[in-house]
Structure formats: C-alpha cells, structure tokens
Coordinates of C-alpha atoms in Angstrom, one line a residue:
M118 CA 102.5 149.4 135.8
A119 CA 104.4 152.7 135.4
D120 CA 103.6 155.5 137.8
T121 CA 100.7 157.7 136.8
T122 CA 101.8 161.4 136.9
K123 CA 99.5 162.9 134.3
T124 CA 95.9 162.7 133.1
A125 CA 94.2 163.2 129.7
T126 CA 90.8 164.7 129.3
L127 CA 88.4 163.1 126.8
T128 CA 85.2 165.1 125.9
I129 CA 82.2 163.1 124.8
D130 CA 78.9 164.9 124.2
G131 CA 80.1 167.9 126.2
K132 CA 81.1 165.8 129.2
D133 CA 84.7 165.5 130.3
Y134 CA 86.3 162.3 131.4
E135 CA 89.7 162.2 133.1
L136 CA 91.9 159.3 132.1
P137 CA 95.2 158.3 133.7
V138 CA 98.3 158.6 131.6
H139 CA 101.2 156.2 132.3
S140 CA 104.8 157.1 131.4
P141 CA 107.0 154.1 130.4
T142 CA 110.7 153.7 130.8
A143 CA 111.0 154.4 127.0
G144 CA 108.5 155.2 124.3
P145 CA 105.3 157.2 124.1
D146 CA 103.0 157.8 127.1
V147 CA 100.0 155.5 127.3
V148 CA 96.4 156.6 128.1
D149 CA 94.7 154.1 130.4
I150 CA 91.2 153.5 129.1
R151 CA 90.2 150.5 131.3
K152 CA 87.5 152.5 133.0
L153 CA 86.3 154.4 130.0
Y154 CA 83.4 152.1 129.2
G155 CA 82.1 152.1 132.8
Q156 CA 82.3 155.8 133.0
A157 CA 81.3 156.9 129.5
G158 CA 79.7 153.8 127.9
V159 CA 82.0 153.8 124.9
F160 CA 84.8 151.6 123.6
T161 CA 87.9 152.6 121.5
Y162 CA 88.3 151.5 117.9
D163 CA 91.8 150.3 116.9
P164 CA 91.9 147.7 114.0
G165 CA 95.1 145.6 114.4
F166 CA 95.7 147.1 117.9
T167 CA 98.5 149.2 116.4
S168 CA 97.8 152.0 118.8
T169 CA 96.8 149.9 121.8
A170 CA 99.1 148.6 124.6
S171 CA 97.6 145.2 125.7
C172 CA 100.1 144.7 128.5
D173 CA 103.0 146.1 130.3
S174 CA 106.3 144.3 129.8
T175 CA 110.0 144.5 130.8
I176 CA 111.4 142.2 128.2
T177 CA 111.8 143.9 124.8
Y178 CA 111.6 147.5 123.6
I179 CA 111.4 148.7 120.0
D180 CA 111.7 152.3 118.7
G181 CA 110.9 151.8 115.0
D182 CA 111.6 155.4 114.0
A183 CA 115.1 155.3 115.5
G184 CA 115.8 151.7 114.5
V185 CA 116.3 150.5 118.1
L186 CA 115.7 147.0 119.5
T187 CA 116.7 146.1 123.0
H188 CA 116.3 143.0 125.2
R189 CA 116.2 143.9 128.9
G190 CA 117.9 147.2 127.9
Y191 CA 120.7 145.6 125.9
P192 CA 121.0 146.7 122.2
I193 CA 120.4 143.8 119.8
D194 CA 123.6 144.5 117.9
Q195 CA 125.7 144.1 121.0
L196 CA 124.0 140.9 122.0
A197 CA 124.3 139.4 118.5
G198 CA 127.9 140.5 118.2
K199 CA 129.3 139.7 121.7
S200 CA 126.9 137.1 123.1
H201 CA 125.3 133.8 121.9
F202 CA 121.8 132.5 121.7
L203 CA 121.6 130.5 125.0
E204 CA 123.0 133.5 126.9
V205 CA 120.3 135.7 125.3
C206 CA 117.7 133.0 126.3
F207 CA 118.8 133.3 129.9
L208 CA 118.6 137.1 129.7
L209 CA 115.1 137.0 128.2
L210 CA 113.9 134.5 130.8
Y211 CA 115.4 136.0 133.9
G212 CA 116.1 139.6 133.2
Y213 CA 119.9 139.8 133.6
L214 CA 123.1 138.5 132.0
P215 CA 124.3 135.4 133.8
K216 CA 127.5 134.8 135.6
A217 CA 129.8 132.1 134.1
E218 CA 128.5 129.3 136.4
E219 CA 124.9 130.3 135.9
L220 CA 125.3 130.2 132.2
E221 CA 127.1 126.8 132.3
D222 CA 124.3 125.3 134.5
F223 CA 121.6 126.8 132.1
E224 CA 123.4 125.4 129.0
T225 CA 123.7 122.0 130.7
T226 CA 120.0 121.9 131.6
V227 CA 118.9 122.9 128.1
T228 CA 121.3 120.3 126.5
R229 CA 120.0 117.5 128.6
H230 CA 116.4 118.2 127.6
T231 CA 116.9 118.1 123.8
M232 CA 115.6 114.6 123.2
I233 CA 111.9 114.1 122.7
H234 CA 109.8 111.2 124.0
E235 CA 110.3 108.2 121.7
Q236 CA 106.6 107.7 121.1
M237 CA 106.4 111.2 119.7
H238 CA 108.2 109.8 116.6
N239 CA 104.8 108.2 115.6
F240 CA 103.3 111.7 115.3
F241 CA 105.7 112.6 112.5
R242 CA 104.9 109.4 110.6
G243 CA 101.2 110.2 110.7
F244 CA 101.7 113.2 108.4
R245 CA 101.8 112.9 104.6
R246 CA 105.4 112.8 103.3
D247 CA 104.9 116.2 101.6
A248 CA 103.4 117.9 104.7
H249 CA 104.8 121.4 105.3
P250 CA 107.2 121.4 108.2
M251 CA 105.1 124.1 110.0
A252 CA 102.0 121.9 109.9
T253 CA 104.1 119.2 111.5
M254 CA 105.4 121.5 114.2
V255 CA 102.0 122.9 115.1
G256 CA 100.7 119.3 115.6
V257 CA 103.8 117.9 117.4
V258 CA 104.3 120.9 119.8
G259 CA 100.6 120.9 120.6
A260 CA 100.8 117.2 121.4
M261 CA 103.6 117.7 123.9
S262 CA 101.0 118.3 126.6
A263 CA 100.0 114.7 126.2
F264 CA 103.5 113.5 127.0
Y265 CA 104.7 115.9 129.7
H266 CA 101.9 116.1 132.3
D267 CA 104.4 117.2 134.9
S268 CA 104.8 120.6 133.3
T269 CA 101.2 121.7 132.4
D270 CA 100.0 123.2 135.7
I271 CA 100.5 126.9 135.0
S272 CA 99.8 127.7 138.7
D273 CA 102.9 125.8 139.7
E274 CA 106.1 128.0 139.3
R275 CA 108.3 124.9 139.1
Q276 CA 106.2 123.3 136.4
R277 CA 106.3 126.6 134.4
E278 CA 110.1 126.5 134.7
I279 CA 110.3 122.9 133.5
A280 CA 108.0 123.6 130.6
S281 CA 110.2 126.6 129.6
F282 CA 113.3 124.4 129.5
R283 CA 111.6 121.7 127.5
L284 CA 110.2 124.0 124.9
I285 CA 113.5 125.8 124.3
A286 CA 115.5 122.6 124.3
K287 CA 113.2 120.4 122.2
M288 CA 112.2 122.9 119.5
P289 CA 115.4 122.4 117.5
T290 CA 114.9 118.6 117.7
I291 CA 111.3 118.9 116.5
A292 CA 112.2 121.3 113.7
A293 CA 115.0 119.1 112.5
M294 CA 112.8 116.0 112.6
A295 CA 110.1 117.9 110.6
Y296 CA 112.8 118.7 108.0
K297 CA 114.1 115.1 107.9
Y298 CA 110.6 113.7 107.5
S299 CA 109.9 116.1 104.6
V300 CA 112.9 115.0 102.7
G301 CA 112.5 111.3 103.5
Q302 CA 115.7 110.9 105.6
P303 CA 116.0 109.1 109.0
F304 CA 115.7 111.2 112.1
V305 CA 119.0 112.2 113.8
Y306 CA 119.2 112.3 117.5
P307 CA 120.6 115.3 119.3
R308 CA 124.2 115.2 120.6
N309 CA 125.2 116.6 124.0
D310 CA 128.7 117.5 122.8
L311 CA 127.6 120.1 120.4
D312 CA 126.3 123.6 121.1
Y313 CA 122.7 124.7 120.4
A314 CA 123.2 125.9 116.9
A315 CA 125.7 123.3 115.8
N316 CA 123.5 120.6 117.2
F317 CA 120.5 121.8 115.1
L318 CA 122.6 121.8 111.9
H319 CA 123.9 118.3 112.7
M320 CA 120.4 117.0 113.2
C321 CA 119.3 118.6 109.9
F322 CA 122.2 117.7 107.6
S323 CA 124.0 114.6 109.0
V324 CA 123.1 111.1 107.8
P325 CA 124.0 107.7 109.2
A326 CA 126.0 106.7 106.2
E327 CA 128.9 109.2 106.8
E328 CA 130.5 111.6 109.3
Y329 CA 129.2 115.2 109.3
H330 CA 131.3 118.0 110.7
V331 CA 129.6 121.4 111.4
D332 CA 131.5 124.3 110.0
P333 CA 132.0 126.9 112.9
I334 CA 131.2 129.8 110.5
L335 CA 127.9 128.2 109.6
A336 CA 127.2 127.4 113.3
R337 CA 127.9 131.0 114.2
A338 CA 125.6 132.3 111.5
M339 CA 122.9 130.0 112.6
D340 CA 123.3 131.1 116.2
R341 CA 123.0 134.8 115.1
I342 CA 119.8 134.0 113.2
F343 CA 118.4 132.5 116.4
T344 CA 119.6 135.5 118.5
L345 CA 118.2 138.1 116.1
H346 CA 114.8 136.4 116.0
A347 CA 114.5 135.6 119.7
D348 CA 111.9 138.2 120.6
H349 CA 110.3 141.2 119.0
E350 CA 107.9 142.8 121.5
Q351 CA 104.1 142.3 121.1
N352 CA 104.0 141.1 117.5
A353 CA 101.2 138.9 116.1
S354 CA 102.5 135.6 117.2
T355 CA 103.6 136.8 120.7
S356 CA 100.2 138.4 121.2
T357 CA 98.6 135.1 120.1
V358 CA 100.6 133.2 122.7
R359 CA 99.6 135.8 125.4
L360 CA 95.9 135.6 124.3
A361 CA 95.9 131.8 124.4
S362 CA 97.7 131.9 127.8
S363 CA 95.1 134.3 129.2
S364 CA 92.5 131.5 129.1
G365 CA 94.7 129.3 131.2
A366 CA 95.8 127.0 128.4
N367 CA 98.9 124.8 128.9
P368 CA 102.2 126.2 127.7
F369 CA 102.5 123.7 124.8
A370 CA 99.1 124.7 123.4
C371 CA 100.0 128.4 123.7
V372 CA 103.3 128.0 121.8
A373 CA 101.6 125.8 119.2
A374 CA 99.1 128.7 118.7
G375 CA 102.1 131.0 118.3
I376 CA 103.6 128.7 115.7
A377 CA 100.4 128.7 113.7
C378 CA 100.2 132.5 113.7
L379 CA 103.9 132.8 112.7
W380 CA 103.1 130.6 109.7
G381 CA 101.5 133.5 107.9
P382 CA 103.5 135.1 105.0
A383 CA 103.0 138.6 106.5
H384 CA 104.8 137.5 109.7
G385 CA 107.2 134.5 109.9
G386 CA 107.0 133.7 106.2
A387 CA 108.5 137.0 105.1
N388 CA 112.0 135.5 104.4
Q389 CA 110.4 132.7 102.4
A390 CA 108.5 135.2 100.4
C391 CA 111.7 137.1 99.8
L392 CA 113.5 134.1 98.4
E393 CA 110.5 133.3 96.2
M394 CA 110.7 136.8 94.8
L395 CA 114.5 136.4 94.1
K396 CA 113.7 133.2 92.2
E397 CA 110.9 135.0 90.3
I398 CA 113.4 137.7 89.2
G399 CA 115.7 134.8 88.0
T400 CA 118.8 136.5 86.7
P401 CA 120.6 139.8 87.5
D402 CA 119.8 141.3 84.1
Q403 CA 116.1 141.2 85.0
I404 CA 116.6 143.4 88.1
P405 CA 116.1 146.8 86.4
E406 CA 112.7 145.6 85.2
Y407 CA 111.6 144.5 88.7
I408 CA 113.0 147.7 90.2
A409 CA 110.8 149.7 87.8
R410 CA 107.8 147.6 88.7
A411 CA 108.3 148.1 92.4
K412 CA 108.2 151.9 91.8
D413 CA 105.0 151.6 89.8
K414 CA 102.0 152.1 92.2
N415 CA 99.7 150.4 89.7
D416 CA 101.8 147.2 89.6
P417 CA 101.1 144.7 92.4
F418 CA 104.8 143.6 92.6
R419 CA 106.6 144.6 95.7
L420 CA 110.2 144.2 96.8
M421 CA 110.1 141.6 99.6
G422 CA 112.8 141.9 102.3
F423 CA 113.0 145.7 102.0
G424 CA 111.6 148.0 104.7
H425 CA 109.7 146.9 107.8
R426 CA 106.3 147.6 109.3
V427 CA 107.8 148.6 112.6
Y428 CA 111.2 150.0 111.6
K429 CA 110.9 153.3 109.7
N430 CA 114.7 153.4 109.6
F431 CA 117.3 150.7 109.2
D432 CA 116.4 147.4 110.8
P433 CA 118.9 147.2 113.6
R434 CA 119.2 143.4 113.1
A435 CA 120.0 143.7 109.5
K436 CA 123.6 145.0 109.9
V437 CA 124.6 142.0 112.0
M438 CA 122.7 139.6 109.7
K439 CA 124.5 141.1 106.6
Q440 CA 127.9 140.4 108.3
S441 CA 126.9 136.8 108.7
A442 CA 125.6 136.6 105.1
D443 CA 128.9 137.9 103.8
E444 CA 130.8 135.3 105.9
V445 CA 128.6 132.5 104.8
L446 CA 128.7 133.5 101.1
D447 CA 132.5 133.8 101.3
L448 CA 132.7 130.4 102.8
L449 CA 130.3 128.6 100.4
G450 CA 130.7 130.8 97.3
I451 CA 127.8 132.0 95.1
E452 CA 129.2 131.6 91.6
D453 CA 126.9 128.6 90.8
N454 CA 123.8 129.9 92.6
P455 CA 121.7 132.3 90.5
T456 CA 119.3 133.1 93.3
L457 CA 122.2 134.4 95.5
Q458 CA 123.7 136.3 92.6
V459 CA 120.3 138.1 92.2
A460 CA 120.2 138.8 95.9
K461 CA 123.6 140.5 95.9
E462 CA 122.9 142.6 92.8
L463 CA 119.4 143.5 94.0
E464 CA 120.8 144.7 97.3
K465 CA 123.3 146.9 95.5
A466 CA 120.8 148.3 93.1
A467 CA 118.3 149.2 95.8
L468 CA 120.8 150.8 98.0
D469 CA 122.1 152.9 95.1
D470 CA 118.6 154.1 94.1
P471 CA 117.3 157.3 95.7
Y472 CA 113.7 156.1 95.5
F473 CA 114.4 153.4 98.1
T474 CA 116.8 155.2 100.3
E475 CA 114.6 158.3 100.6
K476 CA 111.7 156.1 101.6
K477 CA 114.0 154.2 104.0
L478 CA 113.4 150.9 102.2
F479 CA 116.6 149.2 103.3
P480 CA 117.2 145.5 103.3
N481 CA 115.8 144.0 106.5
V482 CA 116.6 140.9 108.6
D483 CA 114.4 138.7 106.4
F484 CA 116.3 139.6 103.3
Y485 CA 119.7 138.5 104.7
S486 CA 118.4 135.5 106.8
G487 CA 116.8 134.1 103.7
I488 CA 120.1 134.4 101.8
I489 CA 122.0 132.6 104.6
L490 CA 119.5 129.8 104.9
E491 CA 119.4 129.3 101.1
A492 CA 123.2 129.2 101.0
M493 CA 123.3 126.6 103.9
G494 CA 121.0 124.3 101.9
F495 CA 117.7 124.8 103.7
P496 CA 114.6 124.7 101.4
T497 CA 112.3 127.7 101.7
A498 CA 109.7 125.6 103.5
M499 CA 112.1 125.4 106.5
F500 CA 112.6 129.1 106.9
T501 CA 109.5 129.6 109.0
P502 CA 110.2 126.6 111.2
I503 CA 113.6 128.0 112.0
F504 CA 112.0 131.3 112.8
A505 CA 109.6 129.5 115.2
L506 CA 112.5 127.7 116.8
S507 CA 114.3 131.0 117.4
R508 CA 111.2 132.8 118.7
T509 CA 110.2 130.1 121.2
V510 CA 112.3 131.7 123.9
G511 CA 110.5 135.0 123.4
W512 CA 107.1 133.4 123.5
V513 CA 108.1 131.5 126.7
S514 CA 109.5 134.6 128.3
Q515 CA 106.3 136.6 127.5
W516 CA 104.2 133.7 128.7
K517 CA 106.0 133.5 132.0
E518 CA 105.8 137.3 132.5
Q519 CA 102.1 137.3 131.8
L520 CA 101.3 134.5 134.3
S521 CA 103.2 136.4 137.0
D522 CA 101.3 139.7 136.3
P523 CA 98.6 140.3 138.9
Q524 CA 96.7 142.4 136.3
M525 CA 96.3 139.5 133.9
K526 CA 92.8 139.0 132.5
I527 CA 91.4 136.8 129.8
G528 CA 91.8 138.5 126.5
R529 CA 88.5 139.8 125.2
P530 CA 88.7 142.5 122.5
R531 CA 85.6 144.5 121.7
Q532 CA 84.2 145.3 118.2
L533 CA 82.4 147.9 116.2
Y534 CA 79.3 146.0 115.1
Q535 CA 78.2 146.9 111.6
G536 CA 75.7 144.0 111.0
A537 CA 71.9 143.9 110.8
D538 CA 69.8 145.5 113.6
L539 CA 67.4 143.5 115.7
R540 CA 64.9 141.6 113.5
D541 CA 62.4 138.8 113.9
Y542 CA 62.8 135.3 112.6
V543 CA 60.7 134.6 109.4
D544 CA 59.3 131.1 108.9
I545 CA 60.7 129.4 105.8
E546 CA 57.4 129.3 103.9
N547 CA 57.2 133.1 104.2
R548 CA 60.7 134.0 103.0

C-alpha cells in the first residue's frame, strides 16, 4: 500500500471523521474507507465500483483521459511494436523484462505445456456441434482442475507457478479445439517448432489433408492482438477472477469465471458486436444513413468500435492495431469482402466528421481487431475466445499478485437495501 501522507475529513451529522488518503505512483489519490463503517456506521454507495479501488496493484496502469496504458511502467505501444506476446507474458508475471536466456527458458516451458490431457478431448465431444466456443471454453477450462491436481493448492507457490504456465500454454490449444469442434473438423495438435501465435493459427486452420504454412504477417498480427489484450487493469473479468480467487477457489475455476464474464457483449464481445454492425450496414453507400442515425439521440443505433468507456481520448492500443490491420488487408486484399470495405469507408467517414472527433469517438482496439480477425477467416463467434486466450496471462498475473497480498480478504460488497421493511409472515388462507 502506498504511503499515507494526507487525510480527508468526512462530516456526517455534524461529526468529523478523519480518513487516510493514499497517493499512488500514478493516478488520483485514494481515500481509505475501510474503517468508516466501524467508526461512523455507514457504507459508501458506488454502483459498478467505478470510483472504488478494490485492491492495490503493480501490474497495469491506465489513464483514460490521456490515452495511456502501461504494463509494469512500459507503454503498450512500445511493447506491441518492439516486443512479442510471450515476452510481455513474462513481464506481467514477474515484473521485469527478461534477459535473453530467461526468455528462452520461459518460451521453452510454455511450448512444452501446450498439449492438453488426452481424456479432455471427451469434454469437447459432449457439447452440441453448434455450441458457442465460449461455452466450450468455460466448461473445459473449469474442468482442468479435475486433471491437474498437482497445481490446485493455492497455498503452494510452486503449484501456483505450474498452474500459471499451464493456463497460458494450454489456452490456445483449448480455443483452437473449440473452433475446430464448432466447424466439424478434426483437432490439430500443437507443434513445438512454431511460436505461440503461429502455433495457434496452425491449430485453427490446418487440416490433415494438406500442408499449411503460417504467413509471418498474419502470425505477427495475431501476436499483436494477443499483446494488446494481455491485461487491462481491474476490468469486469479481471475483477471476477480476483473475486473468485478471494474465496480460495482453484486457479482453473477462477479463470473459467473470468471467461464467463468476458463473454458479455459489453466486455469481450465488443469486437463481435462491431463486425455484426458492419454487416448490418451492408454496403458503403449505406454509411451516411447510419452515421446520421448514430447522431440521433432518439435512435437506438450506436456505432460499435468507436470510443471507449475508459479512454476519453484515443485508445493507445488502436494505433498499433490499425497498423496490423493495414498490413493484413494489404496481404489478403479486401476487394471481394463487402464487410471490410464498409469498415474502411466507415473509419474514414467517422474520422472526417467533426461530430465524432469533437466527442473523441475514435476507432478503438475492438474495431481494428475485428477487421483483422474477419480478414484472417475467423467467424465472429471466435472473437471472444481469442480475447480470452489473450487475457489469460493478465488474469493469472492478477491472481498471483492477489494471493501474495497480505491484505487479501474474501470479496464482500455491500448494498443499499431498498426492499420491504420487516413484516410478519401471513398464513396462506389469510392472504
């Protein structure tokens, strides 16, 4: 916890209460209200916890007004431009950039944990053939605790380490198998000669009938998607993982809870919603009509993929993602894809419109990642599983940090009760 150098005075019914104020490394000061109920008999009210710090952390920092996102102090654009996903994984897990030999050992360990237990294949076959891949992932990841008993004791630091490796390494395999099952193709085993992103693409798109070569531009774009989604501070799914962890749940159950939360269209499903919007628009000539609808406060239509709840400026991840989108679209071409044509024209129209620029409604990371994944050939149902794959390292890093925090307590939010007052039970014949 940051040093307390200031206090805040809260006056309730004429009585003053002194509350400690903590100053963070970056960001606004935080008023410590932990003893407020004991001293004053009141709780605070904060729906959505948007003004409440639930923990202290050293992993990720966001300044939404300035458009800043850092991991362990390093700006996300530098990490996405100069690093790669597994190096960022190491940074998130251990707090520093690895030396060459450390990174090589880490990459080797992750690579050799990518296979899943053979009996777990039966879990996939238990789902309907048209099951959403996220439903499959929630079930399979939760079931990992039944297969890996040697990494469920959260009090054992070594077991926590093994669980971390397994989750990061096996998530691409699980996501790819969920995809293969949904399209009726045979599972493809991971290959140790491919890097993390290329291996995932190979497991998704190769078939036994012919050789498949991963294009390095596509692999690099996939790696950037992983990197840009690796962690994002105390968002809904991360908070869910932390809340589940606070009860002492095993790591696989905690991450399965995070996947379930991420499934929501307001969170991990945003890029899927964006692509569905582009398909609704249909053709570039329809864009002016939809732009006008987006400006109409009485019209429920909203431009998905523009603006961000946290970032009140340009999404710092979007610039890097746009670069990857341009590279992928140049490689694959968009002439025969009407959805991608609409995306390019909509991006231009919105950026040229003062209504959107004055409100800082710039294209965000979901807009560009959806374009890339669509161009690669992923169905929209796979967008959120890929997000879950990317975010696993963030969840695991936050989970590990929480378990090592001496201040950790089981999560127990309070409420503002607005129900009926105390009343007596009435027998059924008298109602």
